[in-house]
Amino acid sequence: MTSTRTLVRRAALATTAVTAALVLAACGGTDHSDTASGGHTSPSTSADATADAAAGAHNDQDVSFAQGMIPHHQQAVQMADMAAGRASSAAVKDLASRIRKAQDPEIRTMSGWLKAWGEDVPSAMPGMDHSGGHSGGSDGSDGSDGSGDMAGMMDQKDMDRMMKASGKAFDTLFLTMMVEHHEGAVEMATAEKAKGQYGPATKLAGDVVTAQTAEIEEMNKLLGKSGS
């Protein structure tokens, strides 16, 4: 009888010990698994988040802004290039030089964004066929105004008028058209600031608004002087 009770007690103790060991092992395994999983997943999750931030932190407005502003800037650069040989005013030539120096790098920057996003980089717009560095493709190469719905863009007829002008007549044409061109750019940039998501794009848009608003004021003053 005593022997039987002893055996039963030992068996119970053994079962309890085994159960406790299993519980501890399970807890330890869970902790280890969670730690390992947490340690392994964290960097991966972080990398995914970084990739998403680089590729996904933009919206349709950002794409539209870049795709619209690139040809807009290209045309402004072409207009500025004309001033070198056609303008008579040193002030107009200086302004044109500053416009080109500011907008050329911005074209490259926005083209880089579009490539990174897997979006189309626009080709040259109407009037750009006069520039040796660009090929018109289907955009305006037939002489039609493919930019008619883009704020401030000149059509081919306007660009031809500038190509034929020189001296004071060119100065007046350049300033008048560039004021309109800049006003369109400010409108586009203001929309990007309000609706865009990509930080560098909204910052560039803010820079465009600031710089081109100041240039509009400068050009209006030059037009006032030339008309007095």
mmCIF file of C-alpha atoms in Angstrom:
data_model
loop_
_atom_site.group_PDB
_atom_site.id
_atom_site.type_symbol
_atom_site.label_atom_id
_atom_site.label_comp_id
_atom_site.label_asym_id
_atom_site.label_seq_id
_atom_site.Cartn_x
_atom_site.Cartn_y
_atom_site.Cartn_z
ATOM 1 C CA MET A 1 0.000 0.000 0.000
ATOM 2 C CA THR A 2 2.778 2.364 1.000
ATOM 3 C CA SER A 3 4.741 1.347 -2.028
ATOM 4 C CA THR A 4 1.800 2.058 -4.319
ATOM 5 C CA ARG A 5 1.236 5.503 -2.815
ATOM 6 C CA THR A 6 4.917 6.303 -3.184
ATOM 7 C CA LEU A 7 4.872 5.298 -6.825
ATOM 8 C CA VAL A 8 1.750 7.363 -7.470
ATOM 9 C CA ARG A 9 3.299 10.382 -5.742
ATOM 10 C CA ARG A 10 6.539 10.014 -7.715
ATOM 11 C CA ALA A 11 4.598 9.689 -10.939
ATOM 12 C CA ALA A 12 2.619 12.829 -10.113
ATOM 13 C CA LEU A 13 5.771 14.747 -9.257
ATOM 14 C CA ALA A 14 7.419 13.590 -12.461
ATOM 15 C CA THR A 15 4.389 14.638 -14.491
ATOM 16 C CA THR A 16 4.393 18.054 -12.814
ATOM 17 C CA ALA A 17 8.098 18.489 -13.506
ATOM 18 C CA VAL A 18 7.699 17.500 -17.131
ATOM 19 C CA THR A 19 4.725 19.830 -17.529
ATOM 20 C CA ALA A 20 6.656 22.705 -15.954
ATOM 21 C CA ALA A 21 9.628 22.037 -18.213
ATOM 22 C CA LEU A 22 7.395 21.983 -21.264
ATOM 23 C CA VAL A 23 5.726 25.258 -20.222
ATOM 24 C CA LEU A 24 9.110 26.914 -19.671
ATOM 25 C CA ALA A 25 10.391 25.593 -22.973
ATOM 26 C CA ALA A 26 7.293 26.833 -24.752
ATOM 27 C CA CYS A 27 7.624 30.260 -23.158
ATOM 28 C CA GLY A 28 11.309 30.406 -23.915
ATOM 29 C CA GLY A 29 10.694 29.279 -27.496
ATOM 30 C CA THR A 30 7.985 31.861 -27.974
ATOM 31 C CA ASP A 31 10.173 34.630 -26.613
ATOM 32 C CA HIS A 32 13.090 33.534 -28.762
ATOM 33 C CA SER A 33 10.897 33.209 -31.824
ATOM 34 C CA ASP A 34 9.348 36.640 -31.270
ATOM 35 C CA THR A 35 12.731 38.192 -30.661
ATOM 36 C CA ALA A 36 14.224 36.537 -33.696
ATOM 37 C CA SER A 37 11.206 37.377 -35.769
ATOM 38 C CA GLY A 38 11.210 40.947 -34.508
ATOM 39 C CA GLY A 39 14.914 41.316 -35.125
ATOM 40 C CA HIS A 40 14.662 39.804 -38.584
ATOM 41 C CA THR A 41 11.465 41.559 -39.693
ATOM 42 C CA SER A 42 12.320 45.040 -38.442
ATOM 43 C CA PRO A 43 15.114 45.772 -40.923
ATOM 44 C CA SER A 44 13.081 44.267 -43.748
ATOM 45 C CA THR A 45 10.046 46.321 -42.813
ATOM 46 C CA SER A 46 12.219 49.397 -42.540
ATOM 47 C CA ALA A 47 13.730 48.764 -45.969
ATOM 48 C CA ASP A 48 10.292 48.257 -47.480
ATOM 49 C CA ALA A 49 9.109 51.485 -45.896
ATOM 50 C CA THR A 50 12.123 53.317 -47.305
ATOM 51 C CA ALA A 51 11.460 51.908 -50.761
ATOM 52 C CA ASP A 52 7.810 52.872 -50.518
ATOM 53 C CA ALA A 53 8.782 56.356 -49.407
ATOM 54 C CA ALA A 54 11.128 56.749 -52.374
ATOM 55 C CA ALA A 55 8.772 55.375 -54.995
ATOM 56 C CA GLY A 56 5.346 55.935 -53.513
ATOM 57 C CA ALA A 57 5.468 59.286 -51.750
ATOM 58 C CA HIS A 58 4.049 61.120 -54.736
ATOM 59 C CA ASN A 59 0.620 61.485 -56.289
ATOM 60 C CA ASP A 60 -0.947 62.231 -59.663
ATOM 61 C CA GLN A 61 -0.578 65.959 -59.062
ATOM 62 C CA ASP A 62 3.192 65.573 -58.671
ATOM 63 C CA VAL A 63 3.384 63.660 -61.954
ATOM 64 C CA SER A 64 1.211 66.208 -63.765
ATOM 65 C CA PHE A 65 3.276 69.053 -62.364
ATOM 66 C CA ALA A 66 6.576 67.596 -63.580
ATOM 67 C CA GLN A 67 5.188 66.523 -66.954
ATOM 68 C CA GLY A 68 3.682 69.970 -67.505
ATOM 69 C CA MET A 69 6.484 72.101 -66.098
ATOM 70 C CA ILE A 70 9.264 70.400 -68.086
ATOM 71 C CA PRO A 71 8.007 71.553 -71.520
ATOM 72 C CA HIS A 72 6.953 74.853 -69.947
ATOM 73 C CA HIS A 73 10.535 75.412 -68.763
ATOM 74 C CA GLN A 74 11.926 74.154 -72.087
ATOM 75 C CA GLN A 75 9.999 76.842 -73.934
ATOM 76 C CA ALA A 76 11.130 79.538 -71.492
ATOM 77 C CA VAL A 77 14.738 78.437 -72.035
ATOM 78 C CA GLN A 78 14.285 78.630 -75.794
ATOM 79 C CA MET A 79 12.808 82.109 -75.485
ATOM 80 C CA ALA A 80 15.764 83.102 -73.298
ATOM 81 C CA ASP A 81 18.209 81.684 -75.856
ATOM 82 C CA MET A 82 16.698 83.927 -78.526
ATOM 83 C CA ALA A 83 17.446 87.001 -76.441
ATOM 84 C CA ALA A 84 21.199 86.505 -76.692
ATOM 85 C CA GLY A 85 21.273 87.431 -80.372
ATOM 86 C CA ARG A 86 18.082 89.451 -80.790
ATOM 87 C CA ALA A 87 17.566 91.647 -77.726
ATOM 88 C CA SER A 88 18.875 95.211 -77.698
ATOM 89 C CA SER A 89 18.462 95.830 -73.976
ATOM 90 C CA ALA A 90 21.211 94.702 -71.598
ATOM 91 C CA ALA A 91 18.548 94.312 -68.901
ATOM 92 C CA VAL A 92 16.558 91.917 -71.108
ATOM 93 C CA LYS A 93 19.680 89.919 -71.938
ATOM 94 C CA ASP A 94 20.601 89.685 -68.260
ATOM 95 C CA LEU A 95 17.096 88.577 -67.296
ATOM 96 C CA ALA A 96 17.061 85.973 -70.063
ATOM 97 C CA SER A 97 20.394 84.594 -68.875
ATOM 98 C CA ARG A 98 19.099 84.259 -65.313
ATOM 99 C CA ILE A 99 15.936 82.516 -66.507
ATOM 100 C CA ARG A 100 17.983 79.960 -68.434
ATOM 101 C CA LYS A 101 20.382 79.310 -65.557
ATOM 102 C CA ALA A 102 17.484 78.750 -63.149
ATOM 103 C CA GLN A 103 15.240 76.604 -65.334
ATOM 104 C CA ASP A 104 17.735 74.310 -67.092
ATOM 105 C CA PRO A 105 18.685 72.483 -63.841
ATOM 106 C CA GLU A 106 15.023 72.274 -62.830
ATOM 107 C CA ILE A 107 14.225 70.503 -66.113
ATOM 108 C CA ARG A 108 16.880 67.880 -65.330
ATOM 109 C CA THR A 109 15.618 67.509 -61.756
ATOM 110 C CA MET A 110 11.994 66.958 -62.781
ATOM 111 C CA SER A 111 13.038 64.549 -65.547
ATOM 112 C CA GLY A 112 14.881 62.519 -62.898
ATOM 113 C CA TRP A 113 11.757 62.328 -60.747
ATOM 114 C CA LEU A 114 9.646 61.045 -63.622
ATOM 115 C CA LYS A 115 12.212 58.398 -64.534
ATOM 116 C CA ALA A 116 12.383 57.241 -60.901
ATOM 117 C CA TRP A 117 8.578 57.017 -60.792
ATOM 118 C CA GLY A 118 8.421 55.055 -64.057
ATOM 119 C CA GLU A 119 6.512 57.866 -65.763
ATOM 120 C CA ASP A 120 6.965 59.329 -69.244
ATOM 121 C CA VAL A 121 9.363 62.238 -69.606
ATOM 122 C CA PRO A 122 7.797 64.697 -72.071
ATOM 123 C CA SER A 123 9.573 65.566 -75.295
ATOM 124 C CA ALA A 124 9.865 69.054 -76.739
ATOM 125 C CA MET A 125 6.802 71.240 -77.109
ATOM 126 C CA PRO A 126 5.831 73.617 -79.937
ATOM 127 C CA GLY A 127 8.635 75.985 -80.833
ATOM 128 C CA MET A 128 11.283 73.646 -79.513
ATOM 129 C CA ASP A 129 12.058 72.385 -83.026
ATOM 130 C CA HIS A 130 14.240 75.478 -83.427
ATOM 131 C CA SER A 131 16.516 74.301 -80.646
ATOM 132 C CA GLY A 132 19.333 71.992 -81.670
ATOM 133 C CA GLY A 133 19.247 70.047 -78.421
ATOM 134 C CA HIS A 134 15.713 68.736 -78.751
ATOM 135 C CA SER A 135 13.643 66.703 -81.162
ATOM 136 C CA GLY A 136 10.015 67.643 -81.512
ATOM 137 C CA GLY A 137 8.594 64.170 -81.955
ATOM 138 C CA SER A 138 4.812 64.259 -82.237
ATOM 139 C CA ASP A 139 4.415 67.191 -79.851
ATOM 140 C CA GLY A 140 3.711 70.135 -82.076
ATOM 141 C CA SER A 141 5.906 68.920 -84.932
ATOM 142 C CA ASP A 142 2.968 69.346 -87.279
ATOM 143 C CA GLY A 143 2.754 73.027 -86.320
ATOM 144 C CA SER A 144 -0.350 72.570 -84.211
ATOM 145 C CA ASP A 145 -0.515 74.014 -80.760
ATOM 146 C CA GLY A 146 -0.124 70.966 -78.533
ATOM 147 C CA SER A 147 0.288 73.280 -75.557
ATOM 148 C CA GLY A 148 -2.992 75.142 -75.890
ATOM 149 C CA ASP A 149 -4.351 73.909 -72.575
ATOM 150 C CA MET A 150 -1.114 74.536 -70.652
ATOM 151 C CA ALA A 151 -1.088 77.811 -68.722
ATOM 152 C CA GLY A 152 1.065 80.524 -70.265
ATOM 153 C CA MET A 153 2.549 78.471 -73.097
ATOM 154 C CA MET A 154 3.191 80.220 -76.411
ATOM 155 C CA ASP A 155 1.954 78.576 -79.594
ATOM 156 C CA GLN A 156 4.070 78.084 -82.701
ATOM 157 C CA LYS A 157 2.855 81.352 -84.224
ATOM 158 C CA ASP A 158 4.050 83.305 -81.172
ATOM 159 C CA MET A 159 7.430 81.594 -81.238
ATOM 160 C CA ASP A 160 7.822 82.355 -84.953
ATOM 161 C CA ARG A 161 7.126 86.030 -84.284
ATOM 162 C CA MET A 162 9.929 86.103 -81.740
ATOM 163 C CA MET A 163 12.271 84.314 -84.133
ATOM 164 C CA LYS A 164 11.713 87.038 -86.747
ATOM 165 C CA ALA A 165 11.979 90.021 -84.365
ATOM 166 C CA SER A 166 15.073 91.863 -83.204
ATOM 167 C CA GLY A 167 16.120 94.987 -81.318
ATOM 168 C CA LYS A 168 13.522 96.911 -79.342
ATOM 169 C CA ALA A 169 10.677 95.038 -81.048
ATOM 170 C CA PHE A 170 12.122 91.781 -79.737
ATOM 171 C CA ASP A 171 12.580 93.249 -76.253
ATOM 172 C CA THR A 172 8.901 94.178 -76.081
ATOM 173 C CA LEU A 173 7.752 90.808 -77.459
ATOM 174 C CA PHE A 174 10.045 88.890 -75.131
ATOM 175 C CA LEU A 175 8.962 90.755 -72.015
ATOM 176 C CA THR A 176 5.252 90.651 -72.872
ATOM 177 C CA MET A 177 5.268 86.941 -73.682
ATOM 178 C CA MET A 178 7.530 85.992 -70.793
ATOM 179 C CA VAL A 179 5.248 87.758 -68.312
ATOM 180 C CA GLU A 180 2.361 85.627 -69.578
ATOM 181 C CA HIS A 181 4.587 82.552 -69.560
ATOM 182 C CA HIS A 182 5.673 83.166 -65.978
ATOM 183 C CA GLU A 183 2.096 83.776 -64.859
ATOM 184 C CA GLY A 184 1.210 80.339 -66.220
ATOM 185 C CA ALA A 185 4.135 78.750 -64.392
ATOM 186 C CA VAL A 186 3.099 80.430 -61.132
ATOM 187 C CA GLU A 187 -0.438 79.076 -61.612
ATOM 188 C CA MET A 188 0.874 75.536 -62.158
ATOM 189 C CA ALA A 189 3.269 75.781 -59.221
ATOM 190 C CA THR A 190 0.555 77.106 -56.920
ATOM 191 C CA ALA A 191 -1.597 74.063 -57.742
ATOM 192 C CA GLU A 192 1.348 71.778 -56.966
ATOM 193 C CA LYS A 193 1.933 73.472 -53.611
ATOM 194 C CA ALA A 194 -1.727 72.957 -52.704
ATOM 195 C CA LYS A 195 -2.253 69.421 -53.975
ATOM 196 C CA GLY A 196 1.151 67.783 -54.398
ATOM 197 C CA GLN A 197 2.511 65.121 -52.068
ATOM 198 C CA TYR A 198 6.182 64.764 -53.045
ATOM 199 C CA GLY A 199 8.233 67.056 -50.792
ATOM 200 C CA PRO A 200 10.955 68.014 -53.315
ATOM 201 C CA ALA A 201 8.273 68.818 -55.920
ATOM 202 C CA THR A 202 6.253 71.062 -53.626
ATOM 203 C CA LYS A 203 9.484 72.792 -52.554
ATOM 204 C CA LEU A 204 10.485 73.385 -56.169
ATOM 205 C CA ALA A 205 6.985 74.705 -56.819
ATOM 206 C CA GLY A 206 7.430 77.173 -53.966
ATOM 207 C CA ASP A 207 10.749 78.290 -55.437
ATOM 208 C CA VAL A 208 9.090 78.785 -58.834
ATOM 209 C CA VAL A 209 6.353 80.933 -57.316
ATOM 210 C CA THR A 210 8.859 83.102 -55.441
ATOM 211 C CA ALA A 211 11.380 83.533 -58.272
ATOM 212 C CA GLN A 212 8.965 83.985 -61.133
ATOM 213 C CA THR A 213 6.676 86.356 -59.249
ATOM 214 C CA ALA A 214 9.703 88.585 -58.661
ATOM 215 C CA GLU A 215 10.676 88.313 -62.346
ATOM 216 C CA ILE A 216 7.146 89.227 -63.433
ATOM 217 C CA GLU A 217 7.435 92.410 -61.384
ATOM 218 C CA GLU A 218 10.859 93.104 -62.907
ATOM 219 C CA MET A 219 9.569 92.581 -66.461
ATOM 220 C CA ASN A 220 6.522 94.761 -65.911
ATOM 221 C CA LYS A 221 8.827 97.548 -64.750
ATOM 222 C CA LEU A 222 10.977 97.114 -67.869
ATOM 223 C CA LEU A 223 7.877 97.270 -70.042
ATOM 224 C CA GLY A 224 6.787 100.416 -68.230
ATOM 225 C CA LYS A 225 10.168 102.037 -68.856
ATOM 226 C CA SER A 226 10.209 101.055 -72.518
ATOM 227 C CA GLY A 227 6.717 102.475 -72.960
ATOM 228 C CA SER A 228 7.483 105.806 -71.284
#
